[in-house]
Coordinates of N, CA and C and ligand atoms in Angstrom, one line a residue:
V265 N -114.9 15.5 -127.0 CA -114.5 15.0 -128.3 C -113.3 14.1 -128.2
C266 N -112.8 13.7 -127.0 CA -111.6 12.9 -126.9 C -111.9 11.4 -127.0
G267 N -113.1 11.0 -126.7 CA -113.4 9.6 -126.7 C -113.1 8.8 -125.5
A268 N -112.5 9.5 -124.5 CA -112.0 8.8 -123.3 C -113.2 8.2 -122.5
C269 N -114.3 8.8 -122.6 CA -115.5 8.4 -121.8 C -116.3 7.3 -122.5
T270 N -115.9 6.8 -123.6 CA -116.7 5.9 -124.4 C -117.1 4.6 -123.6
V271 N -118.3 4.3 -123.5 CA -118.9 3.1 -122.9 C -119.6 2.4 -124.0
R272 N -120.2 1.2 -123.7 CA -121.0 0.5 -124.6 C -122.4 0.5 -124.1
V273 N -123.3 1.1 -124.9 CA -124.8 1.1 -124.5 C -125.5 0.1 -125.4
D274 N -126.0 -0.9 -124.8 CA -126.6 -2.0 -125.5 C -125.6 -2.5 -126.6
G275 N -124.3 -2.5 -126.2 CA -123.3 -3.1 -127.0 C -122.6 -2.1 -128.0
V276 N -123.2 -0.9 -128.1 CA -122.8 0.1 -129.1 C -121.9 1.1 -128.4
A277 N -120.7 1.4 -129.0 CA -119.9 2.4 -128.4 C -120.6 3.7 -128.4
S278 N -120.6 4.4 -127.3 CA -121.3 5.7 -127.1 C -120.5 6.6 -126.2
R279 N -120.4 7.8 -126.5 CA -119.7 8.8 -125.7 C -120.6 9.1 -124.5
A280 N -120.2 8.8 -123.3 CA -121.0 9.1 -122.1 C -121.2 10.6 -121.9
C281 N -120.2 11.4 -122.3 CA -120.3 12.8 -122.1 C -121.4 13.4 -122.9
L282 N -121.8 12.7 -124.0 CA -122.9 13.3 -124.8 C -124.2 12.7 -124.6
M283 N -124.4 11.9 -123.5 CA -125.6 11.3 -123.2 C -126.2 11.9 -122.0
L284 N -127.5 12.0 -121.9 CA -128.2 12.3 -120.7 C -128.5 11.0 -120.0
A285 N -128.5 11.0 -118.7 CA -128.8 9.8 -117.9 C -130.1 9.1 -118.3
V286 N -131.1 9.9 -118.7 CA -132.4 9.4 -119.1 C -132.3 8.6 -120.4
Q287 N -131.3 8.9 -121.2 CA -131.1 8.1 -122.4 C -130.6 6.7 -122.1
A288 N -130.0 6.5 -121.0 CA -129.5 5.2 -120.6 C -130.6 4.4 -119.8
D289 N -131.7 5.0 -119.5 CA -132.7 4.3 -118.6 C -133.2 3.1 -119.3
G290 N -133.1 1.9 -118.6 CA -133.5 0.7 -119.1 C -132.6 0.0 -120.1
R291 N -131.5 0.6 -120.4 CA -130.5 0.0 -121.3 C -129.3 -0.5 -120.6
R292 N -128.6 -1.5 -121.2 CA -127.4 -2.0 -120.6 C -126.2 -1.1 -120.9
V293 N -125.5 -0.7 -119.9 CA -124.4 0.1 -120.0 C -123.1 -0.7 -119.5
D294 N -122.2 -0.9 -120.4 CA -121.0 -1.6 -120.0 C -119.8 -0.6 -120.0
T295 N -119.0 -0.7 -119.0 CA -117.8 0.1 -118.9 C -116.6 -0.9 -119.2
V296 N -115.4 -0.4 -119.2 CA -114.3 -1.3 -119.5 C -114.2 -2.5 -118.5
E297 N -114.7 -2.3 -117.3 CA -114.6 -3.3 -116.3 C -115.4 -4.5 -116.8
G298 N -116.4 -4.4 -117.7 CA -117.2 -5.4 -118.2 C -116.5 -6.3 -119.2
L299 N -115.3 -6.0 -119.6 CA -114.7 -6.8 -120.6 C -114.1 -8.1 -120.1
A300 N -113.7 -8.1 -118.8 CA -113.1 -9.3 -118.2 C -114.1 -9.7 -117.1
G301 N -114.1 -11.0 -116.8 CA -115.0 -11.5 -115.8 C -114.5 -11.0 -114.4
D302 N -115.4 -11.2 -113.4 CA -115.0 -10.8 -112.0 C -113.7 -11.6 -111.6
D303 N -112.7 -10.9 -111.2 CA -111.5 -11.5 -110.8 C -110.9 -12.6 -111.8
G304 N -111.4 -12.5 -113.0 CA -110.9 -13.4 -114.0 C -109.7 -12.9 -114.8
P305 N -109.3 -13.6 -115.8 CA -108.2 -13.1 -116.6 C -108.6 -12.0 -117.5
L306 N -107.7 -11.2 -118.0 CA -108.0 -10.2 -118.9 C -108.7 -10.7 -120.2
S307 N -109.5 -9.9 -120.8 CA -110.1 -10.4 -122.1 C -109.0 -10.5 -123.1
D308 N -109.3 -11.2 -124.2 CA -108.3 -11.3 -125.3 C -107.9 -9.9 -125.8
L309 N -108.8 -9.0 -125.8 CA -108.5 -7.6 -126.3 C -107.6 -6.9 -125.3
Q310 N -107.9 -7.0 -124.0 CA -107.0 -6.4 -123.0 C -105.6 -7.0 -123.0
A311 N -105.6 -8.3 -123.1 CA -104.3 -9.0 -123.1 C -103.5 -8.6 -124.3
A312 N -104.1 -8.4 -125.5 CA -103.4 -7.9 -126.7 C -102.9 -6.5 -126.5
F313 N -103.7 -5.7 -125.9 CA -103.2 -4.3 -125.6 C -101.9 -4.4 -124.7
R314 N -101.9 -5.3 -123.8 CA -100.7 -5.4 -122.9 C -99.5 -5.9 -123.7
R315 N -99.7 -6.9 -124.5 CA -98.7 -7.5 -125.3 C -98.0 -6.5 -126.3
H316 N -98.9 -5.7 -126.9 CA -98.4 -4.7 -127.9 C -98.1 -3.3 -127.4
H317 N -98.1 -3.2 -126.1 CA -97.8 -1.9 -125.4 C -98.7 -0.8 -126.0
A318 N -100.0 -1.1 -126.1 CA -101.0 -0.3 -126.7 C -101.5 0.8 -125.7
L319 N -100.8 0.9 -124.6 CA -101.2 2.0 -123.6 C -100.0 2.5 -122.9
Q320 N -100.0 3.7 -122.5 CA -98.9 4.2 -121.7 C -99.5 4.8 -120.4
C321 N -100.1 6.1 -120.5 CA -100.6 6.7 -119.3 C -102.0 6.1 -119.0
G322 N -102.7 5.5 -120.0 CA -104.0 4.9 -119.8 C -105.2 5.8 -119.8
F323 N -105.0 7.1 -119.9 CA -106.1 8.0 -119.9 C -107.2 7.6 -121.0
C324 N -106.7 7.3 -122.1 CA -107.6 7.0 -123.3 C -108.1 5.6 -123.3
T325 N -107.4 4.7 -122.6 CA -107.5 3.3 -122.8 C -108.9 2.7 -122.6
A326 N -109.6 3.1 -121.6 CA -110.9 2.5 -121.3 C -111.9 2.8 -122.5
G327 N -111.8 4.0 -122.9 CA -112.7 4.4 -124.1 C -112.3 3.6 -125.3
I328 N -111.0 3.6 -125.6 CA -110.6 2.9 -126.8 C -111.0 1.4 -126.7
L329 N -110.8 0.8 -125.6 CA -111.1 -0.7 -125.5 C -112.6 -0.9 -125.7
N330 N -113.5 0.0 -125.2 CA -114.9 -0.1 -125.5 C -115.2 0.0 -127.0
S331 N -114.6 1.0 -127.6 CA -114.9 1.1 -129.1 C -114.4 -0.1 -129.8
C332 N -113.2 -0.6 -129.4 CA -112.6 -1.8 -130.1 C -113.5 -3.0 -129.9
A333 N -114.1 -3.2 -128.7 CA -115.0 -4.3 -128.4 C -116.2 -4.2 -129.3
D334 N -116.8 -3.1 -129.4 CA -118.0 -2.9 -130.3 C -117.5 -3.2 -131.7
F335 N -116.4 -2.6 -132.2 CA -116.0 -2.8 -133.5 C -115.7 -4.2 -133.9
L336 N -115.0 -4.9 -133.0 CA -114.7 -6.3 -133.3 C -115.9 -7.2 -133.3
G337 N -117.0 -6.8 -132.6 CA -118.2 -7.5 -132.6 C -118.9 -7.4 -134.0
R338 N -118.6 -6.3 -134.7 CA -119.2 -6.1 -136.0 C -118.3 -6.5 -137.2
E339 N -117.0 -6.3 -137.0 CA -116.1 -6.5 -138.1 C -115.2 -7.7 -137.8
R340 N -115.4 -8.8 -138.5 CA -114.7 -10.0 -138.3 C -113.3 -10.0 -139.0
D341 N -113.2 -9.3 -140.1 CA -111.9 -9.3 -140.8 C -111.6 -7.9 -141.2
P342 N -111.3 -7.1 -140.2 CA -111.1 -5.6 -140.5 C -109.7 -5.4 -141.2
S343 N -109.7 -4.4 -142.0 CA -108.4 -4.0 -142.6 C -107.7 -3.0 -141.6
E344 N -106.5 -2.7 -141.8 CA -105.8 -1.7 -140.9 C -106.5 -0.3 -141.1
A345 N -106.9 0.0 -142.3 CA -107.6 1.3 -142.6 C -108.9 1.4 -141.8
Q346 N -109.6 0.3 -141.7 CA -110.9 0.3 -140.9 C -110.6 0.5 -139.5
V347 N -109.5 -0.2 -139.0 CA -109.2 0.0 -137.5 C -108.8 1.4 -137.3
R348 N -108.0 2.0 -138.1 CA -107.6 3.4 -137.9 C -108.8 4.3 -138.0
D349 N -109.7 4.0 -138.9 CA -110.9 4.9 -139.0 C -111.7 4.8 -137.8
M350 N -111.9 3.6 -137.2 CA -112.6 3.4 -136.0 C -112.0 4.2 -134.8
L351 N -110.6 4.2 -134.8 CA -109.9 4.9 -133.8 C -109.9 6.4 -133.9
S352 N -110.4 6.9 -135.1 CA -110.4 8.3 -135.3 C -111.2 9.1 -134.3
G353 N -112.1 8.5 -133.6 CA -112.9 9.2 -132.6 C -112.2 9.3 -131.2
H354 N -110.9 8.8 -131.2 CA -110.2 8.8 -129.9 C -108.9 9.6 -130.0
L355 N -108.6 10.3 -129.0 CA -107.3 11.0 -128.9 C -106.4 10.2 -127.9
C356 N -105.3 9.9 -128.4 CA -104.2 9.3 -127.6 C -103.0 10.1 -127.7
R357 N -102.5 10.7 -126.7 CA -101.3 11.5 -126.7 C -100.0 10.7 -126.6
C358 N -100.1 9.5 -126.2 CA -98.9 8.7 -125.8 C -98.4 7.7 -126.8
T359 N -99.3 6.9 -127.4 CA -98.9 5.7 -128.1 C -98.6 5.9 -129.6
G360 N -99.1 6.9 -130.2 CA -99.0 6.9 -131.7 C -99.9 5.9 -132.4
Y361 N -100.7 5.2 -131.6 CA -101.7 4.3 -132.2 C -101.2 3.0 -132.7
T362 N -99.9 2.9 -133.0 CA -99.4 1.7 -133.7 C -99.7 0.4 -132.9
G363 N -99.4 0.4 -131.6 CA -99.6 -0.8 -130.8 C -101.1 -1.1 -130.7
I364 N -101.9 -0.1 -130.7 CA -103.4 -0.3 -130.6 C -103.9 -1.0 -131.9
V365 N -103.4 -0.5 -133.0 CA -103.8 -1.1 -134.3 C -103.4 -2.6 -134.4
R366 N -102.1 -2.8 -134.0 CA -101.6 -4.2 -134.0 C -102.4 -5.1 -133.1
A367 N -102.8 -4.6 -131.9 CA -103.6 -5.4 -131.0 C -104.9 -5.7 -131.5
V368 N -105.6 -4.8 -132.1 CA -106.9 -5.0 -132.7 C -106.9 -6.0 -133.8
L369 N -105.9 -5.9 -134.7 CA -105.8 -6.8 -135.9 C -105.4 -8.2 -135.4
E370 N -104.6 -8.3 -134.3 CA -104.2 -9.6 -133.8 C -105.5 -10.3 -133.2
V371 N -106.3 -9.6 -132.5 CA -107.5 -10.2 -131.9 C -108.4 -10.6 -132.9
A372 N -108.6 -9.8 -134.0 CA -109.5 -10.2 -135.1 C -109.0 -11.5 -135.7
A373 N -107.7 -11.6 -135.9 CA -107.2 -12.8 -136.5 C -107.3 -14.0 -135.6
Q374 N -107.1 -13.8 -134.3 CA -107.2 -14.9 -133.3 C -108.7 -15.4 -133.3
R375 N -109.6 -14.4 -133.3 CA -111.1 -14.8 -133.3 C -111.5 -15.5 -134.5
R376 N -110.9 -15.1 -135.7 CA -111.2 -15.8 -136.9 C -110.7 -17.3 -136.9
E377 N -109.5 -17.4 -136.4 CA -108.9 -18.8 -136.2 C -109.8 -19.6 -135.3
Q378 N -110.2 -19.0 -134.2 CA -111.0 -19.7 -133.2 C -112.3 -20.2 -133.8
R379 N -113.0 -19.3 -134.5 CA -114.3 -19.7 -135.2 C -114.1 -20.8 -136.2
Q380 N -112.9 -20.7 -136.9 CA -112.7 -21.8 -137.9 C -112.4 -23.1 -137.2
E381 N -111.7 -23.1 -136.1 CA -111.5 -24.3 -135.4 C -112.8 -24.9 -134.8
E382 N -113.7 -24.0 -134.4 CA -115.0 -24.5 -133.9 C -115.8 -25.1 -135.0
R383 N -115.7 -24.5 -136.2 CA -116.4 -25.0 -137.3 C -115.8 -26.4 -137.7
D384 N -114.5 -26.5 -137.7 CA -113.8 -27.8 -138.1 C -114.2 -28.9 -137.1
D385 N -114.5 -28.5 -135.8 CA -114.8 -29.5 -134.8 C -116.2 -30.1 -135.0
V386 N -117.1 -29.4 -135.7 CA -118.5 -29.8 -135.9 C -118.6 -30.9 -136.9
Ligands
FES181 FE1 -101.9 8.1 -122.7 FE2 -103.5 7.2 -124.7 S1 -102.1 6.1 -123.4 S2 -103.4 9.2 -123.8

């Protein structure tokens, strides 16, 4: 129930500890390593976590990043309350969640700006 094992199964945040291996058969399973390219820079979300000191011991971080990646794929303009609600499935004993919330809201805003710039270029 801590959320630390959260992975993305076909893009959807899922707790690995509650899945049987057979349930993943034939499906795409992404761990946190899938957020950044091979030997590439951190993803925008990972970089924002670093900027906002959204992790300390890191025990919860992989699972939270996977939930945030799924969430930001669905929610383009989330409120702080929505971010906090999404995080309710994760226990973090270190950060107090404030930096995590700031990081997620910042990435959502950056992606909105990026989409707007792409539309303006067309
Ligand atoms: Fe330590 Fe979240 S950073 S439990």
